Amino acid sequence: LGCVVGIASPVAFATKREPVSWTEKLAVGASCFGSLIVAATLGFFSKRFVGELRVLRRQQGLVVSTLSLWGNRIDTTYPLMSVVALPLPILQSRKAVPLTFVNEPAVQHVVLLRDDHITDRSLLETVLTRGKISLNKPGDDP
């Protein structure tokens, strides 16, 4: 919405019936260009910040949930064994870590490691260090 307003208002100003000076045209162009850059940046970062990680134990998969530019949830499933392993000391000392995959080097996500958002820290550390994950949850029937 901000991008639309950022582009529509200067364009409406520039299309008035009176003559428009070059400085006004420059201001309109800069405002439109700046709005598009902000929208592109928001889209770039929203696709990379992980909102939720979900482990599919039986399928040995990892579902990575991100957002589109418009706020729609995007779920992408990757094989657990394709996660690029991180050293445990890095996981324990940082607030955010990269999440990359062997078979898709162009895809890089950012996982925030805030304790108030993590429901199972040991499982998260196991996934990000490529440890062995049992098929059953603790307490499930074998």
XYZ file of N, CA, C and O in Angstrom:
568
model
N 0.836 -1.190 0.000
C 0.000 0.000 0.000
C 0.877 1.250 0.000
O 0.604 2.198 -0.720
N 1.933 1.231 0.801
C 2.838 2.379 0.839
C 3.492 2.617 -0.503
O 3.702 3.760 -0.916
N 3.808 1.517 -1.191
C 4.416 1.629 -2.520
C 3.435 2.260 -3.501
O 3.817 3.118 -4.299
N 2.174 1.875 -3.426
C 1.157 2.433 -4.326
C 0.996 3.922 -4.073
O 0.968 4.731 -5.005
N 0.895 4.313 -2.811
C 0.770 5.731 -2.473
C 2.041 6.483 -2.872
O 1.980 7.591 -3.406
N 3.200 5.849 -2.624
C 4.468 6.491 -2.968
C 4.633 6.724 -4.450
O 5.352 7.624 -4.873
N 3.973 5.915 -5.262
C 4.060 6.090 -6.714
C 2.881 6.903 -7.249
O 3.053 7.774 -8.098
N 1.681 6.646 -6.740
C 0.485 7.290 -7.286
C 0.431 8.789 -7.004
O 0.061 9.573 -7.888
N 0.800 9.213 -5.809
C 0.688 10.644 -5.490
C 1.641 11.507 -6.325
O 1.218 12.534 -6.858
N 2.911 11.141 -6.498
C 3.753 11.969 -7.367
C 3.331 11.926 -8.837
O 3.432 12.922 -9.542
N 2.832 10.781 -9.288
C 2.385 10.677 -10.675
C 1.165 11.572 -10.891
O 1.053 12.257 -11.913
N 0.251 11.573 -9.924
C -0.913 12.452 -10.015
C -0.469 13.913 -10.040
O -1.019 14.730 -10.790
N 0.525 14.248 -9.256
C 1.056 15.607 -9.242
C 1.682 15.961 -10.589
O 1.518 17.053 -11.111
N 2.404 15.006 -11.165
C 3.124 15.263 -12.415
C 2.194 15.340 -13.617
O 2.544 15.943 -14.627
N 1.016 14.729 -13.504
C 0.099 14.751 -14.648
C -0.903 15.890 -14.581
O -1.864 15.900 -15.347
N -0.680 16.853 -13.723
C -1.585 18.013 -13.665
C -1.469 18.802 -14.970
O -0.505 18.664 -15.713
N -2.420 19.631 -15.241
C -2.491 20.338 -16.521
C -1.496 21.502 -16.617
O -1.240 21.987 -17.697
N -0.952 21.913 -15.526
C 0.009 23.024 -15.541
C 1.386 22.505 -15.931
O 1.686 21.327 -15.771
N 2.250 23.384 -16.429
C 3.614 22.947 -16.774
C 4.363 22.457 -15.525
O 4.204 22.996 -14.438
N 5.160 21.433 -15.712
C 5.919 20.836 -14.620
C 7.398 21.128 -14.855
O 7.926 20.868 -15.938
N 8.059 21.659 -13.824
C 9.485 21.987 -13.972
C 10.324 20.710 -13.907
O 9.863 19.659 -13.471
N 11.580 20.800 -14.286
C 12.456 19.629 -14.270
C 12.732 19.168 -12.846
O 12.915 17.979 -12.598
N 12.731 20.097 -11.878
C 12.949 19.674 -10.488
C 11.755 18.884 -9.959
O 11.917 17.935 -9.195
N 10.554 19.280 -10.378
C 9.368 18.527 -9.976
C 9.377 17.134 -10.618
O 9.032 16.140 -9.966
N 9.788 17.061 -11.880
C 9.892 15.766 -12.550
C 10.938 14.883 -11.858
O 10.740 13.684 -11.694
N 12.038 15.506 -11.465
C 13.083 14.771 -10.763
C 12.567 14.245 -9.421
O 12.821 13.094 -9.057
N 11.813 15.072 -8.702
C 11.250 14.656 -7.414
C 10.254 13.502 -7.602
O 10.239 12.548 -6.823
N 9.433 13.573 -8.645
C 8.476 12.504 -8.934
C 9.226 11.213 -9.261
O 8.905 10.138 -8.744
N 10.236 11.311 -10.113
C 11.019 10.125 -10.480
C 11.719 9.516 -9.283
O 11.731 8.298 -9.115
N 12.314 10.351 -8.446
C 13.015 9.853 -7.259
C 12.049 9.186 -6.290
O 12.364 8.139 -5.704
N 10.867 9.770 -6.122
C 9.872 9.181 -5.220
C 9.398 7.825 -5.741
O 9.282 6.862 -4.981
N 9.140 7.742 -7.039
C 8.711 6.460 -7.633
C 9.821 5.417 -7.520
O 9.571 4.276 -7.128
N 11.022 5.811 -7.852
C 12.154 4.888 -7.796
C 12.388 4.415 -6.364
O 12.587 3.221 -6.112
N 12.349 5.327 -5.405
C 12.539 4.965 -3.998
C 11.478 4.005 -3.501
O 11.766 3.051 -2.772
N 10.227 4.209 -3.908
C 9.137 3.316 -3.501
C 9.336 1.913 -4.063
O 9.103 0.919 -3.381
N 9.780 1.836 -5.315
C 10.026 0.519 -5.914
C 11.193 -0.188 -5.239
O 11.154 -1.396 -5.032
N 12.227 0.554 -4.880
C 13.381 -0.040 -4.192
C 12.962 -0.581 -2.825
O 13.358 -1.678 -2.435
N 12.169 0.179 -2.095
C 11.691 -0.276 -0.780
C 10.846 -1.540 -0.927
O 11.004 -2.497 -0.170
N 9.967 -1.577 -1.916
C 9.128 -2.757 -2.131
C 9.981 -3.976 -2.483
O 9.749 -5.073 -1.974
N 10.967 -3.785 -3.337
C 11.849 -4.898 -3.719
C 12.652 -5.398 -2.522
O 12.840 -6.604 -2.344
N 13.110 -4.489 -1.690
C 13.874 -4.864 -0.503
C 13.010 -5.646 0.485
O 13.443 -6.660 1.033
N 11.793 -5.187 0.702
C 10.883 -5.907 1.595
C 10.595 -7.307 1.066
O 10.564 -8.276 1.827
N 10.396 -7.418 -0.231
C 10.167 -8.730 -0.830
C 11.366 -9.644 -0.670
O 11.238 -10.828 -0.364
N 12.563 -9.097 -0.866
C 13.796 -9.876 -0.748
C 13.957 -10.427 0.670
O 14.218 -11.609 0.862
N 13.785 -9.574 1.666
C 13.988 -10.014 3.041
C 12.851 -10.877 3.562
O 13.073 -11.782 4.358
N 11.624 -10.619 3.139
C 10.509 -11.425 3.645
C 10.615 -12.874 3.188
O 10.174 -13.780 3.891
N 11.216 -13.115 2.035
C 11.387 -14.486 1.554
C 12.511 -15.214 2.271
O 12.648 -16.421 2.133
N 13.344 -14.505 3.010
C 14.501 -15.125 3.632
C 14.358 -15.349 5.136
O 14.968 -16.248 5.676
N 13.562 -14.545 5.809
C 13.392 -14.738 7.248
C 12.404 -15.867 7.501
O 11.288 -15.854 7.000
N 12.828 -16.837 8.289
C 12.016 -18.018 8.566
C 11.033 -17.690 9.684
O 11.420 -17.268 10.766
N 9.762 -17.909 9.396
C 8.736 -17.715 10.409
C 8.509 -18.966 11.224
O 8.233 -18.908 12.416
N 8.662 -20.130 10.560
C 8.446 -21.403 11.249
C 9.231 -22.493 10.544
O 9.326 -22.517 9.326
N 9.800 -23.379 11.346
C 10.421 -24.606 10.840
C 9.613 -25.764 11.392
O 9.286 -25.791 12.579
N 9.304 -26.718 10.526
C 8.541 -27.881 10.957
C 9.242 -29.125 10.434
O 9.555 -29.224 9.245
N 9.488 -30.070 11.304
C 10.157 -31.313 10.924
C 9.103 -32.358 10.591
O 8.198 -32.611 11.379
N 9.242 -32.939 9.402
C 8.401 -34.066 8.999
C 9.208 -35.327 9.270
O 10.056 -35.721 8.478
N 8.974 -35.951 10.411
C 9.816 -37.063 10.856
C 9.737 -38.266 9.917
O 10.753 -38.819 9.538
N 8.563 -38.664 9.554
C 8.416 -39.871 8.723
C 8.966 -39.660 7.303
O 9.557 -40.560 6.733
N 8.773 -38.465 6.762
C 9.271 -38.186 5.409
C 10.712 -37.678 5.418
O 11.284 -37.430 4.359
N 11.267 -37.489 6.624
C 12.615 -36.939 6.782
C 12.753 -35.626 6.006
O 13.683 -35.417 5.229
N 11.780 -34.742 6.240
C 11.764 -33.453 5.554
C 11.730 -32.296 6.533
O 11.429 -32.466 7.714
N 12.056 -31.123 6.020
C 12.031 -29.895 6.800
C 11.190 -28.885 6.038
O 11.507 -28.550 4.893
N 10.116 -28.409 6.659
C 9.256 -27.410 6.039
C 9.701 -26.037 6.544
O 9.731 -25.791 7.745
N 10.074 -25.179 5.617
C 10.513 -23.821 5.936
C 9.386 -22.874 5.533
O 8.982 -22.838 4.367
N 8.866 -22.118 6.499
C 7.774 -21.179 6.230
C 8.302 -19.757 6.221
O 8.922 -19.311 7.182
N 8.052 -19.070 5.111
C 8.437 -17.664 4.966
C 7.207 -16.887 4.501
O 6.122 -17.448 4.368
N 7.381 -15.606 4.230
C 6.284 -14.772 3.749
C 6.601 -14.204 2.374
O 7.759 -13.923 2.061
N 5.566 -14.006 1.583
C 5.743 -13.321 0.305
C 5.697 -11.817 0.566
O 5.443 -11.371 1.692
N 5.896 -11.045 -0.472
C 5.837 -9.589 -0.345
C 4.475 -9.128 0.164
O 4.372 -8.174 0.914
N 3.422 -9.868 -0.185
C 2.069 -9.490 0.183
C 1.624 -10.116 1.504
O 0.478 -9.983 1.904
N 2.518 -10.832 2.170
C 2.193 -11.400 3.474
C 1.606 -12.793 3.422
O 1.137 -13.299 4.440
N 1.613 -13.428 2.262
C 1.125 -14.806 2.159
C 2.202 -15.764 2.637
O 3.378 -15.584 2.347
N 1.777 -16.784 3.331
C 2.705 -17.792 3.837
C 3.165 -18.701 2.695
O 2.356 -19.177 1.906
N 4.477 -18.934 2.627
C 5.051 -19.822 1.622
C 5.748 -20.958 2.361
O 6.695 -20.722 3.106
N 5.261 -22.186 2.172
C 5.864 -23.368 2.781
C 6.662 -24.113 1.717
O 6.126 -24.461 0.667
N 7.935 -24.345 1.993
C 8.805 -25.085 1.090
C 9.394 -26.253 1.867
O 9.894 -26.066 2.978
N 9.337 -27.449 1.287
C 9.847 -28.641 1.950
C 11.181 -29.039 1.339
O 11.324 -29.103 0.119
N 12.161 -29.281 2.208
C 13.500 -29.714 1.810
C 13.817 -31.030 2.526
O 13.339 -31.261 3.634
N 14.641 -31.881 1.929
C 15.091 -33.081 2.651
C 15.966 -32.681 3.844
O 16.784 -31.757 3.739
N 15.784 -33.370 4.965
C 16.588 -33.050 6.153
C 18.085 -33.185 5.889
O 18.888 -32.414 6.394
N 18.454 -34.162 5.085
C 19.880 -34.399 4.835
C 20.501 -33.343 3.933
O 21.709 -33.324 3.746
N 19.699 -32.443 3.366
C 20.265 -31.395 2.510
C 20.622 -30.126 3.292
O 21.180 -29.194 2.726
N 20.306 -30.092 4.593
C 20.656 -28.933 5.417
C 22.178 -28.867 5.564
O 22.817 -29.863 5.892
N 22.742 -27.702 5.301
C 24.186 -27.520 5.505
C 24.415 -27.378 7.001
O 23.866 -26.480 7.646
N 25.210 -28.266 7.548
C 25.419 -28.324 9.003
C 26.171 -27.103 9.515
O 27.077 -26.587 8.865
N 25.770 -26.656 10.695
C 26.453 -25.566 11.400
C 27.078 -26.126 12.671
O 26.505 -27.013 13.306
N 28.222 -25.599 13.075
C 28.815 -26.052 14.331
C 27.936 -25.654 15.529
O 27.383 -24.555 15.558
N 27.817 -26.530 16.494
C 26.984 -26.272 17.673
C 27.395 -25.007 18.428
O 26.514 -24.248 18.857
N 28.701 -24.705 18.600
C 29.050 -23.463 19.306
C 28.504 -22.204 18.627
O 28.144 -21.241 19.299
N 28.406 -22.219 17.305
C 27.836 -21.064 16.595
C 26.354 -20.941 16.923
O 25.845 -19.849 17.177
N 25.649 -22.062 16.931
C 24.219 -22.029 17.261
C 23.971 -21.518 18.669
O 22.983 -20.845 18.935
N 24.863 -21.867 19.576
C 24.670 -21.485 20.971
C 25.125 -20.060 21.269
O 24.770 -19.509 22.297
N 25.879 -19.441 20.363
C 26.407 -18.108 20.652
C 25.763 -16.999 19.834
O 25.986 -15.832 20.118
N 24.960 -17.322 18.836
C 24.381 -16.290 17.971
C 22.874 -16.197 18.131
O 22.214 -17.148 18.524
N 22.343 -15.051 17.766
C 20.900 -14.825 17.818
C 20.227 -15.121 16.484
O 19.014 -15.238 16.402
N 21.021 -15.209 15.408
C 20.492 -15.544 14.086
C 21.558 -16.322 13.330
O 22.746 -16.036 13.454
N 21.124 -17.331 12.573
C 22.061 -18.154 11.805
C 21.504 -18.370 10.400
O 20.293 -18.334 10.188
N 22.393 -18.611 9.439
C 21.915 -18.911 8.089
C 21.431 -20.354 7.988
O 21.933 -21.237 8.674
N 20.459 -20.559 7.145
C 19.961 -21.902 6.851
C 20.093 -22.091 5.347
O 19.394 -21.433 4.573
N 21.026 -22.946 4.952
C 21.241 -23.220 3.537
C 21.119 -24.706 3.275
O 21.182 -25.511 4.208
N 20.971 -25.043 2.006
C 20.748 -26.425 1.617
C 21.751 -26.832 0.547
O 22.083 -26.057 -0.339
N 22.224 -28.078 0.640
C 23.248 -28.587 -0.270
C 22.776 -28.545 -1.716
O 23.488 -28.099 -2.599
N 21.552 -28.984 -1.967
C 21.073 -29.082 -3.342
C 20.535 -27.772 -3.904
O 20.177 -27.706 -5.066
N 20.452 -26.738 -3.090
C 19.973 -25.436 -3.544
C 20.848 -24.332 -2.951
O 20.442 -23.636 -2.023
N 22.057 -24.142 -3.490
C 22.970 -23.157 -2.904
C 22.498 -21.716 -3.046
O 22.931 -20.845 -2.304
N 21.609 -21.434 -3.990
C 21.140 -20.065 -4.167
C 20.107 -19.662 -3.116
O 19.834 -18.489 -2.935
N 19.551 -20.656 -2.421
C 18.534 -20.381 -1.404
C 19.208 -20.271 -0.046
O 19.882 -21.198 0.395
N 19.043 -19.117 0.594
C 19.579 -18.953 1.945
C 18.524 -18.262 2.791
O 17.989 -17.220 2.403
N 18.214 -18.876 3.916
C 17.248 -18.314 4.849
C 17.984 -17.858 6.104
O 19.132 -18.222 6.332
N 17.288 -17.087 6.926
C 17.825 -16.651 8.210
C 16.891 -17.155 9.300
O 15.681 -16.916 9.252
N 17.452 -17.888 10.249
C 16.682 -18.415 11.372
C 17.035 -17.611 12.608
O 18.209 -17.529 12.990
N 16.032 -16.997 13.222
C 16.251 -16.259 14.464
C 16.203 -17.237 15.624
O 15.285 -18.059 15.711
N 17.167 -17.154 16.506
C 17.292 -18.115 17.609
C 16.887 -17.507 18.947
O 17.535 -17.722 19.959
N 15.810 -16.767 18.952
C 15.328 -16.185 20.206
C 14.600 -17.262 21.002
O 13.724 -17.947 20.495
N 14.976 -17.419 22.260
C 14.420 -18.490 23.090
C 12.917 -18.379 23.310
O 12.247 -19.380 23.534
N 12.374 -17.163 23.250
C 10.935 -17.018 23.494
C 10.096 -17.500 22.301
O 8.890 -17.614 22.403
N 10.744 -17.812 21.174
C 10.011 -18.297 20.002
C 10.292 -19.760 19.684
O 9.666 -20.326 18.802
N 11.230 -20.373 20.365
C 11.614 -21.756 20.070
C 10.867 -22.693 21.009
O 10.954 -22.563 22.223
N 10.134 -23.644 20.424
C 9.377 -24.577 21.264
C 10.191 -25.825 21.602
O 9.957 -26.432 22.632
N 11.133 -26.206 20.753
C 11.965 -27.390 21.005
C 13.394 -27.086 20.562
O 13.786 -27.376 19.441
N 14.152 -26.483 21.452
C 15.512 -26.038 21.123
C 16.417 -27.211 20.740
O 17.208 -27.103 19.822
N 16.303 -28.320 21.445
C 17.190 -29.453 21.148
C 16.904 -30.014 19.749
O 17.834 -30.385 19.027
N 15.632 -30.059 19.334
C 15.308 -30.519 17.987
C 15.845 -29.540 16.939
O 16.396 -29.955 15.919
N 15.721 -28.251 17.199
C 16.253 -27.243 16.273
C 17.761 -27.385 16.120
O 18.287 -27.363 15.007
N 18.460 -27.564 17.235
C 19.911 -27.750 17.169
C 20.274 -29.028 16.434
O 21.236 -29.061 15.669
N 19.493 -30.083 16.623
C 19.744 -31.341 15.915
C 19.576 -31.154 14.412
O 20.380 -31.634 13.617
N 18.534 -30.438 14.007
C 18.293 -30.195 12.578
C 19.420 -29.357 11.982
O 19.961 -29.685 10.923
N 19.793 -28.276 12.653
C 20.782 -27.356 12.081
C 22.209 -27.886 12.126
O 23.075 -27.391 11.421
N 22.460 -28.897 12.968
C 23.788 -29.532 12.989
C 23.784 -30.850 12.220
O 24.781 -31.559 12.219
N 22.660 -31.170 11.612
C 22.443 -32.413 10.861
C 22.659 -33.653 11.707
O 23.237 -34.640 11.271
N 22.151 -33.585 12.931
C 22.204 -34.757 13.795
C 21.118 -35.747 13.408
O 20.282 -35.483 12.551
N 21.108 -36.887 14.064
C 20.123 -37.930 13.755
C 18.814 -37.610 14.467
O 18.784 -37.344 15.660
N 17.736 -37.656 13.715
C 16.408 -37.398 14.261
C 15.625 -38.695 14.242
O 15.524 -39.360 13.215
N 15.061 -39.053 15.391
C 14.274 -40.283 15.448
C 12.948 -40.065 14.727
O 12.437 -38.954 14.648
N 12.387 -41.159 14.213
C 11.132 -41.058 13.486
C 9.957 -40.786 14.420
O 8.959 -40.243 14.012
N 10.071 -41.204 15.672
C 8.976 -41.003 16.632
C 9.318 -39.870 17.573
O 10.458 -39.698 17.974
N 8.291 -39.134 17.926
C 8.473 -38.105 18.945
C 8.648 -38.782 20.294
O 8.156 -39.885 20.499
N 9.313 -38.126 21.239
C 9.390 -38.719 22.578
C 7.983 -38.923 23.122
O 7.137 -38.058 23.044
N 7.733 -40.136 23.623
C 6.404 -40.448 24.155
C 5.524 -41.177 23.172
O 4.501 -41.718 23.541
N 5.896 -41.196 21.868
C 5.125 -41.943 20.861
C 5.381 -43.436 21.028
O 6.400 -43.851 21.549
N 4.455 -44.222 20.531
C 4.669 -45.676 20.516
C 5.742 -46.007 19.497
O 5.745 -45.453 18.411
N 6.647 -46.948 19.817
C 7.704 -47.287 18.858
C 7.160 -47.967 17.625
O 6.154 -48.512 17.549
